[in-house]
Amino acid sequence: MAASVLRPRGRGGGGRGSLYAVLLMDWMESRGATLTLGHQALRLDLVSKVHGIQEAEEYFWSLPDKSKETYSCLLNCYGEHGMACKGLELYEKMKVMDIVPNTLVYNNLMTLYQKAGQPEKIPSTFEEIRESGITANNFTYFTLIESYIAMNDLEAAEKVLEELEKVAPVHWSLYTLMANSYIKLELFGKSEVALKKAEEVMDKAELLSILAIQPSKSFRSGNRGHYNGRTVFTYLPSSIWTNLMLPWHWRS
């Protein structure tokens, strides 16, 4: 096979593993194998990562039977490629087709509203999730709180976090998100309280992996996670850094 065929095209960012997986599925189909609906969704995601969104769209529309899984996957692909308008158009088609959304679909939809500069639509989407009896996860709450922050409604963001604290464990990223907002408003007392709460619940191993692997991307979205050029972790209580310096065999 020519080398040019193996080279990712478009805006894809998939690695060799994704590329080989696409090639394997191509080979399977060329031998007459029928991919399951789940495998079609997987292939769609891989094509988007390896070859770009245009080829992913072509693959999607070539499918004779499009499933909830493939629609949801394409919606996610649009979100990953920052194509808010196309994503929102697709969601409207899904509604017409009575495709019942799940947590992933709603999370993708909220992300698309965020990318489209329409944070005001995110709270009503969250209420729709509640009314549908669908379980929201940490990403859902993170995006909801971000939307209130974007609308300069810090009181509403605080209320969401307080309500969540009453019913479920809160991921430490939500506390650091609030801490960033407080720092930008020079509410350092509130920021310290939020960071201490993050310290109480954070997974030390997770923090280490973020700092070691992606120190420049820690909870960033634009300037999110930064204050005067430094990451929010600069403002973590000193006891966290002391614990992080413990010998590896003490870390558990």
Short mmCIF file of C-alpha atoms in Angstrom, two decimals:
data_model
loop_
_atom_site.label_atom_id
_atom_site.label_comp_id
_atom_site.label_asym_id
_atom_site.label_seq_id
_atom_site.Cartn_x
_atom_site.Cartn_y
_atom_site.Cartn_z
CA MET A 1 0.00 0.00 0.00
CA ALA A 2 1.38 3.42 -0.90
CA ALA A 3 2.71 5.54 1.96
CA SER A 4 0.43 8.41 1.00
CA VAL A 5 -2.60 6.28 1.82
CA LEU A 6 -1.35 5.77 5.37
CA ARG A 7 -0.77 9.45 5.99
CA PRO A 8 -3.54 11.21 8.03
CA ARG A 9 -5.25 13.98 6.12
CA GLY A 10 -7.31 17.06 6.95
CA ARG A 11 -7.49 18.28 10.54
CA GLY A 12 -7.31 14.83 12.05
CA GLY A 13 -5.19 14.43 15.16
CA GLY A 14 -5.30 10.67 15.60
CA GLY A 15 -2.14 8.73 16.32
CA ARG A 16 -0.85 5.55 14.72
CA GLY A 17 -3.17 3.40 16.81
CA SER A 18 -6.23 5.21 15.42
CA LEU A 19 -4.84 4.98 11.90
CA TYR A 20 -4.24 1.24 12.11
CA ALA A 21 -7.72 0.73 13.59
CA VAL A 22 -9.27 2.54 10.60
CA LEU A 23 -7.20 0.45 8.20
CA LEU A 24 -8.26 -2.74 9.97
CA MET A 25 -11.95 -1.80 9.67
CA ASP A 26 -11.44 -0.93 6.00
CA TRP A 27 -9.89 -4.36 5.46
CA MET A 28 -12.74 -6.09 7.33
CA GLU A 29 -15.37 -4.37 5.20
CA SER A 30 -13.44 -5.15 1.99
CA ARG A 31 -13.67 -8.82 3.00
CA GLY A 32 -17.43 -8.58 3.35
CA ALA A 33 -17.64 -8.20 7.13
CA THR A 34 -20.62 -6.23 8.45
CA LEU A 35 -19.79 -3.77 11.20
CA THR A 36 -22.17 -3.54 14.15
CA LEU A 37 -23.80 -0.20 14.96
CA GLY A 38 -21.29 0.26 17.76
CA HIS A 39 -18.37 -0.47 15.44
CA GLN A 40 -19.76 2.00 12.88
CA ALA A 41 -19.79 4.71 15.54
CA LEU A 42 -16.25 3.77 16.54
CA ARG A 43 -15.09 3.91 12.95
CA LEU A 44 -16.75 7.30 12.48
CA ASP A 45 -14.87 8.65 15.50
CA LEU A 46 -11.58 7.19 14.25
CA VAL A 47 -12.05 8.59 10.73
CA SER A 48 -12.69 12.02 12.23
CA LYS A 49 -9.49 11.82 14.26
CA VAL A 50 -7.31 10.38 11.49
CA HIS A 51 -8.65 11.95 8.29
CA GLY A 52 -10.67 14.93 9.48
CA ILE A 53 -14.30 15.90 9.79
CA GLN A 54 -15.06 16.01 6.03
CA GLU A 55 -14.29 12.32 5.53
CA ALA A 56 -16.15 11.52 8.74
CA GLU A 57 -19.24 13.26 7.33
CA GLU A 58 -18.89 11.35 4.05
CA TYR A 59 -18.70 8.07 5.94
CA PHE A 60 -21.70 8.97 8.08
CA TRP A 61 -23.93 9.87 5.13
CA SER A 62 -22.84 6.73 3.27
CA LEU A 63 -24.29 4.51 5.99
CA PRO A 64 -27.59 2.97 4.86
CA ASP A 65 -28.87 2.70 8.43
CA LYS A 66 -27.88 5.52 10.75
CA SER A 67 -28.24 4.74 14.44
CA LYS A 68 -28.45 6.75 17.64
CA GLU A 69 -24.83 5.79 18.22
CA THR A 70 -23.59 7.16 14.90
CA TYR A 71 -25.65 10.37 15.22
CA SER A 72 -24.29 10.88 18.73
CA CYS A 73 -20.77 10.22 17.53
CA LEU A 74 -21.01 12.74 14.67
CA LEU A 75 -22.38 15.31 17.12
CA ASN A 76 -19.32 14.69 19.29
CA CYS A 77 -17.04 15.02 16.25
CA TYR A 78 -18.50 18.42 15.43
CA GLY A 79 -17.85 19.49 19.01
CA GLU A 80 -14.24 18.29 18.88
CA HIS A 81 -13.67 20.18 15.62
CA GLY A 82 -15.33 23.34 16.94
CA MET A 83 -18.11 23.25 14.35
CA ALA A 84 -20.93 24.56 16.53
CA CYS A 85 -23.37 25.51 13.76
CA LYS A 86 -23.23 22.11 12.06
CA GLY A 87 -23.49 20.37 15.40
CA LEU A 88 -26.59 22.32 16.40
CA GLU A 89 -28.16 21.65 12.98
CA LEU A 90 -27.53 17.93 13.46
CA TYR A 91 -29.10 18.01 16.90
CA GLU A 92 -32.26 19.54 15.44
CA LYS A 93 -32.40 16.65 12.94
CA MET A 94 -32.01 14.20 15.80
CA LYS A 95 -34.97 15.80 17.58
CA VAL A 96 -37.13 15.53 14.46
CA MET A 97 -36.20 11.85 14.22
CA ASP A 98 -37.14 11.32 17.88
CA ILE A 99 -33.65 10.14 18.77
CA VAL A 100 -33.73 10.14 22.56
CA PRO A 101 -30.60 11.87 23.89
CA ASN A 102 -28.46 10.49 26.70
CA THR A 103 -25.86 12.12 28.97
CA LEU A 104 -23.20 12.16 26.25
CA VAL A 105 -25.52 13.78 23.71
CA TYR A 106 -26.55 16.48 26.18
CA ASN A 107 -22.94 17.12 27.18
CA ASN A 108 -22.00 17.51 23.52
CA LEU A 109 -24.95 19.83 22.99
CA MET A 110 -23.93 22.01 25.94
CA THR A 111 -20.38 22.15 24.60
CA LEU A 112 -21.69 23.23 21.20
CA TYR A 113 -23.69 26.05 22.78
CA GLN A 114 -20.52 27.08 24.58
CA LYS A 115 -18.49 27.12 21.36
CA ALA A 116 -21.27 29.00 19.57
CA GLY A 117 -21.14 31.76 22.19
CA GLN A 118 -24.60 30.91 23.53
CA PRO A 119 -23.99 30.15 27.23
CA GLU A 120 -27.51 31.33 28.06
CA LYS A 121 -28.91 28.16 26.46
CA ILE A 122 -26.94 25.82 28.70
CA PRO A 123 -28.99 26.20 31.93
CA SER A 124 -32.24 25.40 30.11
CA THR A 125 -30.55 22.36 28.56
CA PHE A 126 -29.55 21.26 32.04
CA GLU A 127 -33.15 21.59 33.21
CA GLU A 128 -34.17 19.42 30.25
CA ILE A 129 -31.70 16.80 31.46
CA ARG A 130 -33.27 16.85 34.92
CA GLU A 131 -36.81 16.65 33.61
CA SER A 132 -35.86 13.71 31.40
CA GLY A 133 -34.52 11.80 34.39
CA ILE A 134 -31.07 11.54 32.78
CA THR A 135 -28.08 11.46 35.11
CA ALA A 136 -25.75 14.43 34.84
CA ASN A 137 -22.04 13.79 35.38
CA ASN A 138 -19.10 15.97 36.44
CA PHE A 139 -18.60 17.25 32.89
CA THR A 140 -22.25 18.33 32.78
CA TYR A 141 -21.88 20.32 35.98
CA PHE A 142 -18.52 21.73 34.90
CA THR A 143 -20.07 23.08 31.69
CA LEU A 144 -23.12 24.40 33.54
CA ILE A 145 -21.00 26.27 36.07
CA GLU A 146 -18.82 27.62 33.25
CA SER A 147 -21.92 28.96 31.52
CA TYR A 148 -22.96 30.95 34.59
CA ILE A 149 -19.42 32.28 34.96
CA ALA A 150 -19.46 33.33 31.29
CA MET A 151 -22.71 35.20 31.97
CA ASN A 152 -21.14 36.88 35.05
CA ASP A 153 -23.63 35.15 37.33
CA LEU A 154 -21.30 33.88 40.02
CA GLU A 155 -24.15 33.56 42.49
CA ALA A 156 -25.90 31.02 40.26
CA ALA A 157 -22.63 29.11 39.80
CA GLU A 158 -22.18 28.94 43.58
CA LYS A 159 -25.75 27.73 44.01
CA VAL A 160 -25.20 24.86 41.54
CA LEU A 161 -22.09 23.77 43.43
CA GLU A 162 -23.84 23.99 46.80
CA GLU A 163 -26.76 21.88 45.55
CA LEU A 164 -24.37 19.29 44.13
CA GLU A 165 -22.45 19.07 47.41
CA LYS A 166 -25.65 17.99 49.14
CA VAL A 167 -26.32 15.02 46.88
CA ALA A 168 -23.06 13.74 45.39
CA PRO A 169 -19.25 13.81 45.68
CA VAL A 170 -17.86 16.89 43.93
CA HIS A 171 -14.88 16.50 41.60
CA TRP A 172 -12.01 18.77 42.56
CA SER A 173 -11.96 20.38 39.08
CA LEU A 174 -15.25 22.11 39.93
CA TYR A 175 -13.66 23.72 42.96
CA THR A 176 -10.63 24.87 40.97
CA LEU A 177 -12.98 26.29 38.32
CA MET A 178 -14.68 28.39 41.00
CA ALA A 179 -11.29 29.34 42.47
CA ASN A 180 -10.17 30.71 39.10
CA SER A 181 -13.29 32.86 38.91
CA TYR A 182 -12.74 34.19 42.41
CA ILE A 183 -9.09 35.00 41.64
CA LYS A 184 -10.06 36.99 38.55
CA LEU A 185 -12.46 39.01 40.70
CA GLU A 186 -9.79 39.34 43.44
CA LEU A 187 -11.99 37.44 45.90
CA PHE A 188 -8.96 35.73 47.39
CA GLY A 189 -10.69 34.61 50.58
CA LYS A 190 -13.31 32.68 48.62
CA SER A 191 -10.63 31.34 46.31
CA GLU A 192 -8.67 29.92 49.24
CA VAL A 193 -11.78 28.19 50.60
CA ALA A 194 -12.48 26.63 47.19
CA LEU A 195 -8.90 25.42 46.82
CA LYS A 196 -8.91 23.88 50.28
CA LYS A 197 -12.05 21.97 49.32
CA ALA A 198 -10.26 20.81 46.18
CA GLU A 199 -7.39 19.61 48.35
CA GLU A 200 -9.76 17.54 50.47
CA VAL A 201 -11.22 15.63 47.53
CA MET A 202 -8.54 15.59 44.85
CA ASP A 203 -6.92 12.44 43.59
CA LYS A 204 -3.20 13.01 44.03
CA ALA A 205 -2.27 10.63 41.22
CA GLU A 206 -4.57 12.49 38.82
CA LEU A 207 -3.01 15.83 39.68
CA LEU A 208 0.49 14.43 39.19
CA SER A 209 -0.40 13.07 35.77
CA ILE A 210 -1.85 16.42 34.69
CA LEU A 211 1.17 18.37 35.90
CA ALA A 212 3.62 15.90 34.37
CA ILE A 213 1.91 15.36 31.01
CA GLN A 214 -0.02 18.54 30.23
CA PRO A 215 1.18 21.36 32.52
CA SER A 216 0.26 24.01 29.95
CA LYS A 217 -3.27 22.68 29.41
CA SER A 218 -4.49 22.31 32.98
CA PHE A 219 -8.19 23.09 32.80
CA ARG A 220 -7.68 25.59 30.06
CA SER A 221 -10.25 27.00 27.71
CA GLY A 222 -8.90 30.24 26.38
CA ASN A 223 -7.48 31.76 29.56
CA ARG A 224 -9.37 29.50 31.92
CA GLY A 225 -7.09 28.07 34.58
CA HIS A 226 -4.66 30.96 34.40
CA TYR A 227 -4.12 34.18 36.34
CA ASN A 228 -1.33 36.57 35.33
CA GLY A 229 0.17 33.82 33.19
CA ARG A 230 0.29 31.14 35.90
CA THR A 231 -1.82 28.04 36.27
CA VAL A 232 -4.35 27.80 39.05
CA PHE A 233 -2.14 25.17 40.70
CA THR A 234 0.18 28.02 41.76
CA TYR A 235 -2.53 28.90 44.26
CA LEU A 236 -3.05 25.46 45.74
CA PRO A 237 -2.45 25.28 49.51
CA SER A 238 1.16 24.52 50.38
CA SER A 239 0.20 21.23 52.06
CA ILE A 240 -0.66 19.79 48.62
CA TRP A 241 2.83 20.53 47.34
CA THR A 242 4.33 18.99 50.49
CA ASN A 243 2.36 15.81 49.88
CA LEU A 244 3.36 15.75 46.22
CA MET A 245 7.01 15.75 47.22
CA LEU A 246 6.64 12.56 49.30
CA PRO A 247 8.62 9.53 48.09
CA TRP A 248 6.78 7.54 45.42
CA HIS A 249 6.28 4.49 47.64
CA TRP A 250 4.44 6.67 50.19
CA ARG A 251 1.92 7.90 47.63
CA SER A 252 -1.33 5.95 47.73
#
